[in-house]
CSV table of C-alpha atoms in Angstrom, one decimal:
chain,number,residue,atom,x,y,z
A,781,UNK,CA,0.0,0.0,0.0
A,782,UNK,CA,1.3,3.5,-0.9
A,783,UNK,CA,1.6,5.6,2.3
A,784,UNK,CA,2.9,8.6,0.5
A,785,UNK,CA,1.2,11.9,1.6
A,786,UNK,CA,-1.2,13.3,-1.0
A,787,UNK,CA,0.4,16.7,-0.3
A,788,UNK,CA,3.7,15.4,-1.9
A,789,UNK,CA,1.9,15.5,-5.2
A,790,UNK,CA,1.1,19.2,-5.0
A,791,UNK,CA,3.7,21.5,-6.4
A,792,UNK,CA,5.4,23.7,-3.7
A,793,UNK,CA,4.1,27.1,-4.7
A,794,UNK,CA,0.3,26.4,-4.7
A,795,UNK,CA,0.8,24.3,-1.5
A,796,UNK,CA,2.5,27.2,0.2
A,797,UNK,CA,-0.2,29.6,-0.9
A,798,UNK,CA,-2.9,27.3,0.4
A,799,UNK,CA,-1.2,26.9,3.7
A,800,UNK,CA,-0.8,30.7,4.2
A,801,UNK,CA,-4.4,31.4,3.1
A,802,UNK,CA,-5.7,28.6,5.4
A,803,UNK,CA,-3.6,29.9,8.3
A,804,UNK,CA,-5.0,33.4,8.0
A,805,UNK,CA,-8.5,32.1,7.9
A,806,UNK,CA,-7.9,29.8,10.9
A,807,UNK,CA,-6.8,32.8,13.0
A,808,UNK,CA,-9.7,35.0,11.8
A,809,UNK,CA,-12.3,32.3,12.3
A,810,UNK,CA,-10.9,31.3,15.7
A,811,UNK,CA,-11.1,34.9,16.8
A,812,UNK,CA,-14.7,35.3,15.5
A,813,UNK,CA,-15.7,32.2,17.4
A,814,UNK,CA,-14.1,33.5,20.6
A,815,UNK,CA,-11.4,30.8,20.8
A,816,UNK,CA,-8.5,33.2,20.8
A,817,UNK,CA,-8.0,36.9,21.3
A,818,UNK,CA,-10.8,37.7,23.6
A,819,UNK,CA,-13.8,40.0,22.7
A,820,UNK,CA,-11.6,42.2,20.5
A,821,UNK,CA,-10.9,39.3,18.2
A,822,UNK,CA,-14.5,39.4,16.9
A,823,UNK,CA,-13.5,42.4,14.8
A,824,UNK,CA,-10.2,41.0,13.5
A,825,UNK,CA,-11.7,40.2,10.0
A,826,UNK,CA,-13.2,43.7,9.6
A,827,UNK,CA,-9.9,45.2,10.8
A,828,UNK,CA,-7.9,43.1,8.4
A,829,UNK,CA,-10.1,44.1,5.5
A,830,UNK,CA,-9.6,47.8,6.4
A,831,UNK,CA,-5.8,47.3,6.6
A,832,UNK,CA,-5.1,44.8,3.7
A,833,UNK,CA,-7.9,44.9,1.1
A,834,UNK,CA,-7.5,46.5,-2.2
A,835,UNK,CA,-9.9,49.2,-3.4
A,836,UNK,CA,-10.2,51.9,-6.1
A,837,UNK,CA,-9.4,54.4,-3.4
A,838,UNK,CA,-6.0,52.7,-2.9
A,839,UNK,CA,-5.2,53.3,-6.6
A,840,UNK,CA,-6.3,56.9,-6.3
A,841,UNK,CA,-4.0,57.3,-3.3
A,842,UNK,CA,-1.1,56.0,-5.2
A,843,UNK,CA,-1.7,57.5,-8.7
A,844,UNK,CA,-3.3,60.8,-7.8
A,845,UNK,CA,-2.2,61.6,-4.3
A,846,UNK,CA,1.3,60.2,-4.8
A,847,UNK,CA,1.0,58.0,-1.6
A,848,UNK,CA,3.8,55.5,-2.0
A,849,UNK,CA,3.7,54.1,1.5
A,850,UNK,CA,4.1,50.4,2.2
A,851,UNK,CA,0.5,50.4,3.4
A,852,UNK,CA,-0.7,51.3,-0.1
A,853,UNK,CA,1.9,49.5,-2.2
A,854,UNK,CA,1.4,46.1,-0.5
A,855,UNK,CA,-2.4,46.0,-1.1
A,856,UNK,CA,-2.4,44.6,-4.7
A,857,UNK,CA,-0.8,41.5,-3.1
A,858,UNK,CA,-2.0,41.5,0.5
A,859,UNK,CA,-5.7,41.3,-0.5
A,860,UNK,CA,-5.0,37.8,-2.0
A,861,UNK,CA,-4.7,36.1,1.4
A,862,UNK,CA,-7.8,37.6,3.0
A,863,UNK,CA,-11.3,36.2,2.5
A,864,UNK,CA,-14.8,37.1,3.6
A,865,UNK,CA,-15.7,33.9,5.3
A,866,UNK,CA,-14.7,30.3,5.9
A,867,UNK,CA,-16.6,29.1,2.8
A,868,UNK,CA,-15.0,31.8,0.7
A,869,UNK,CA,-11.6,30.6,1.8
A,870,UNK,CA,-12.5,26.9,1.4
A,871,UNK,CA,-13.5,27.2,-2.2
A,872,UNK,CA,-10.3,29.3,-2.9
A,873,UNK,CA,-8.2,26.6,-1.4
A,874,UNK,CA,-9.9,23.8,-3.3
A,875,UNK,CA,-9.6,25.5,-6.6
A,876,UNK,CA,-6.0,26.5,-5.9
A,877,UNK,CA,-5.0,22.9,-5.1
A,878,UNK,CA,-6.8,21.5,-8.1
A,879,UNK,CA,-5.5,24.1,-10.6
A,880,UNK,CA,-2.2,24.3,-8.8
A,881,UNK,CA,-1.6,20.6,-9.4
A,882,UNK,CA,-2.5,20.7,-13.1
A,883,UNK,CA,-0.8,24.0,-14.0
A,884,UNK,CA,2.1,23.5,-11.5
A,885,UNK,CA,3.0,20.2,-13.1
A,886,UNK,CA,3.6,22.1,-16.4
A,887,UNK,CA,5.2,25.2,-15.0
A,888,UNK,CA,8.2,25.5,-12.7
A,889,UNK,CA,7.8,27.3,-9.4
A,890,UNK,CA,8.9,30.8,-10.6
A,891,UNK,CA,6.8,30.9,-13.8
A,892,UNK,CA,3.8,29.5,-11.7
A,893,UNK,CA,4.3,32.3,-9.2
A,894,UNK,CA,4.5,34.9,-12.0
A,895,UNK,CA,1.2,33.5,-13.4
A,896,UNK,CA,-0.6,33.6,-10.1
A,897,UNK,CA,0.7,36.9,-8.7
A,898,UNK,CA,0.8,38.7,-12.1
A,899,UNK,CA,-2.8,37.8,-12.7
A,900,UNK,CA,-3.8,38.9,-9.2
A,901,UNK,CA,-2.0,42.2,-9.4
A,902,UNK,CA,-3.2,43.1,-12.9
A,903,UNK,CA,-6.7,42.0,-11.9
A,904,UNK,CA,-6.6,44.4,-8.9
A,905,UNK,CA,-5.3,47.3,-10.9
A,906,UNK,CA,-7.9,46.9,-13.6
A,907,UNK,CA,-10.5,46.6,-10.8
A,908,UNK,CA,-9.3,49.8,-9.3
A,909,UNK,CA,-9.6,51.6,-12.7
A,910,UNK,CA,-12.9,50.1,-13.8
A,911,UNK,CA,-15.0,49.3,-10.7
A,912,UNK,CA,-18.1,51.6,-10.4
A,913,UNK,CA,-18.0,51.2,-6.6
A,914,UNK,CA,-15.2,51.8,-4.0
A,915,UNK,CA,-15.8,48.3,-2.7
A,916,UNK,CA,-12.8,46.4,-1.1
A,917,UNK,CA,-11.4,43.6,-3.1
A,918,UNK,CA,-10.3,40.5,-1.2
A,919,UNK,CA,-9.6,36.8,-2.0
A,920,UNK,CA,-7.3,34.7,-4.1
A,921,UNK,CA,-9.8,34.4,-7.0
A,922,UNK,CA,-8.2,36.8,-9.5
A,923,UNK,CA,-5.0,34.8,-9.2
A,924,UNK,CA,-7.0,31.6,-9.5
A,925,UNK,CA,-8.7,32.9,-12.6
A,926,UNK,CA,-5.2,33.5,-13.9
A,927,UNK,CA,-4.4,29.8,-13.4
A,928,UNK,CA,-7.7,29.1,-15.3
A,929,UNK,CA,-6.3,31.2,-18.1
A,930,UNK,CA,-3.1,29.1,-18.1
A,931,UNK,CA,-5.2,25.9,-18.1
A,932,UNK,CA,-7.2,27.2,-21.0
A,933,UNK,CA,-4.0,27.9,-23.0
A,934,UNK,CA,-2.7,24.4,-22.2
A,935,UNK,CA,-6.0,22.8,-23.3
A,936,UNK,CA,-5.9,24.9,-26.5
A,937,UNK,CA,-2.6,23.4,-27.4
A,938,UNK,CA,-3.7,19.9,-26.4
A,939,UNK,CA,-6.9,20.1,-28.5
A,940,UNK,CA,-4.8,21.5,-31.4
A,941,UNK,CA,-2.5,18.5,-31.3
A,942,UNK,CA,-5.4,16.2,-31.3
A,943,UNK,CA,-7.0,17.9,-34.3
A,944,UNK,CA,-10.2,18.8,-32.2
A,945,UNK,CA,-12.1,22.1,-31.8
A,946,UNK,CA,-9.7,24.3,-29.9
A,947,UNK,CA,-12.5,26.6,-28.7
A,948,UNK,CA,-13.6,23.8,-26.4
A,949,UNK,CA,-10.7,25.0,-24.2
A,950,UNK,CA,-12.8,27.9,-23.1
A,951,UNK,CA,-15.6,25.6,-21.7
A,952,UNK,CA,-14.4,26.0,-18.1
A,953,UNK,CA,-14.3,29.8,-18.0
A,954,UNK,CA,-17.7,29.8,-19.8
A,955,UNK,CA,-19.2,27.6,-17.1
A,956,UNK,CA,-17.6,29.8,-14.3
A,957,UNK,CA,-18.9,33.0,-15.9
A,958,UNK,CA,-22.4,31.5,-16.1
A,959,UNK,CA,-22.3,30.4,-12.4
A,960,UNK,CA,-21.1,33.9,-11.5
A,961,UNK,CA,-24.1,35.4,-13.3
A,962,UNK,CA,-26.5,33.1,-11.5
A,963,UNK,CA,-24.8,34.0,-8.2
A,964,UNK,CA,-25.2,37.7,-8.9
A,965,UNK,CA,-28.9,37.3,-9.8
A,966,UNK,CA,-29.5,35.4,-6.5
A,967,UNK,CA,-27.4,37.4,-4.0
A,968,UNK,CA,-26.8,40.7,-5.8
A,969,UNK,CA,-23.9,41.7,-8.0
A,970,UNK,CA,-20.4,42.8,-6.9
A,971,UNK,CA,-17.7,44.3,-9.0
A,972,UNK,CA,-15.2,41.6,-8.1
A,973,UNK,CA,-15.9,39.9,-11.4
A,974,UNK,CA,-13.9,42.7,-13.0
A,975,UNK,CA,-10.7,41.6,-11.2
A,976,UNK,CA,-11.5,37.9,-11.8
A,977,UNK,CA,-12.1,38.3,-15.6
A,978,UNK,CA,-9.0,40.5,-15.9
A,979,UNK,CA,-7.0,37.9,-14.0
A,980,UNK,CA,-8.2,35.2,-16.5
A,981,UNK,CA,-7.1,37.3,-19.5
A,982,UNK,CA,-3.8,38.1,-17.9
A,983,UNK,CA,-3.1,34.4,-17.2
A,984,UNK,CA,-4.1,33.5,-20.7
A,985,UNK,CA,-1.6,36.0,-22.1
A,986,UNK,CA,1.2,35.2,-19.7
A,987,UNK,CA,1.0,31.5,-20.1
A,988,UNK,CA,2.8,31.2,-23.4
A,989,UNK,CA,5.4,33.7,-22.3
A,990,UNK,CA,6.5,32.0,-19.1
A,991,UNK,CA,6.2,28.4,-20.3
A,992,UNK,CA,9.6,26.6,-20.9
A,993,UNK,CA,10.5,27.7,-24.5
A,994,UNK,CA,6.8,28.8,-24.8
A,995,UNK,CA,7.4,32.2,-26.2
A,996,UNK,CA,9.5,30.9,-29.0
A,997,UNK,CA,6.9,28.2,-29.9
A,998,UNK,CA,4.1,30.7,-29.6
A,999,UNK,CA,5.7,33.0,-32.1
A,1000,UNK,CA,6.4,30.1,-34.5
A,1001,UNK,CA,2.7,29.1,-34.4
A,1002,UNK,CA,1.6,32.8,-35.0
A,1003,UNK,CA,3.9,32.9,-38.1
A,1004,UNK,CA,2.6,29.6,-39.4
A,1005,UNK,CA,-1.0,30.9,-39.2
């Protein structure tokens, strides 16, 4: 019988991300439940959102007011590790493990990190420019959607080699966008989809550039077409 831990099969970067995200949620949920921190811990999540979330006002502080403090500059990254609830965190971890395994097997740690964080940062910046509301952005989902973009690129290549319809590679993002629309209709829309869709496009564009020899092969395919 194979006693190898299932975590050994997960590439190091997505595994580290999940452990950090889960650790943050464990502290916040424990505080909200009264297990640690005393009465003040009930407000830890709200305080963390105030201190670490990204928002259009953050971009205004940096671009217009010239505020280059660490508090402002860290937010396009710090928001990734903060979630609104245990369920919000759980789904992020599940998706990150699943996509991290698939994409992480094809991309080395540094390119994988570039895909995830690049998508999350670009998603946040576009959210800051395009969001109609100054609503705080939290969660790993823009980076996860960037991994979906990389997955889509990989499926596009695979379907092309098999001689099948390559547009089937966009099935997953189509399903997720449909679910997002249903969610918005049931519970009310939020502008977070701007960051998530931007993250997907960023991941899709970055994937051929950071793949091993991928940029050269991508240019060759463009010339052939």
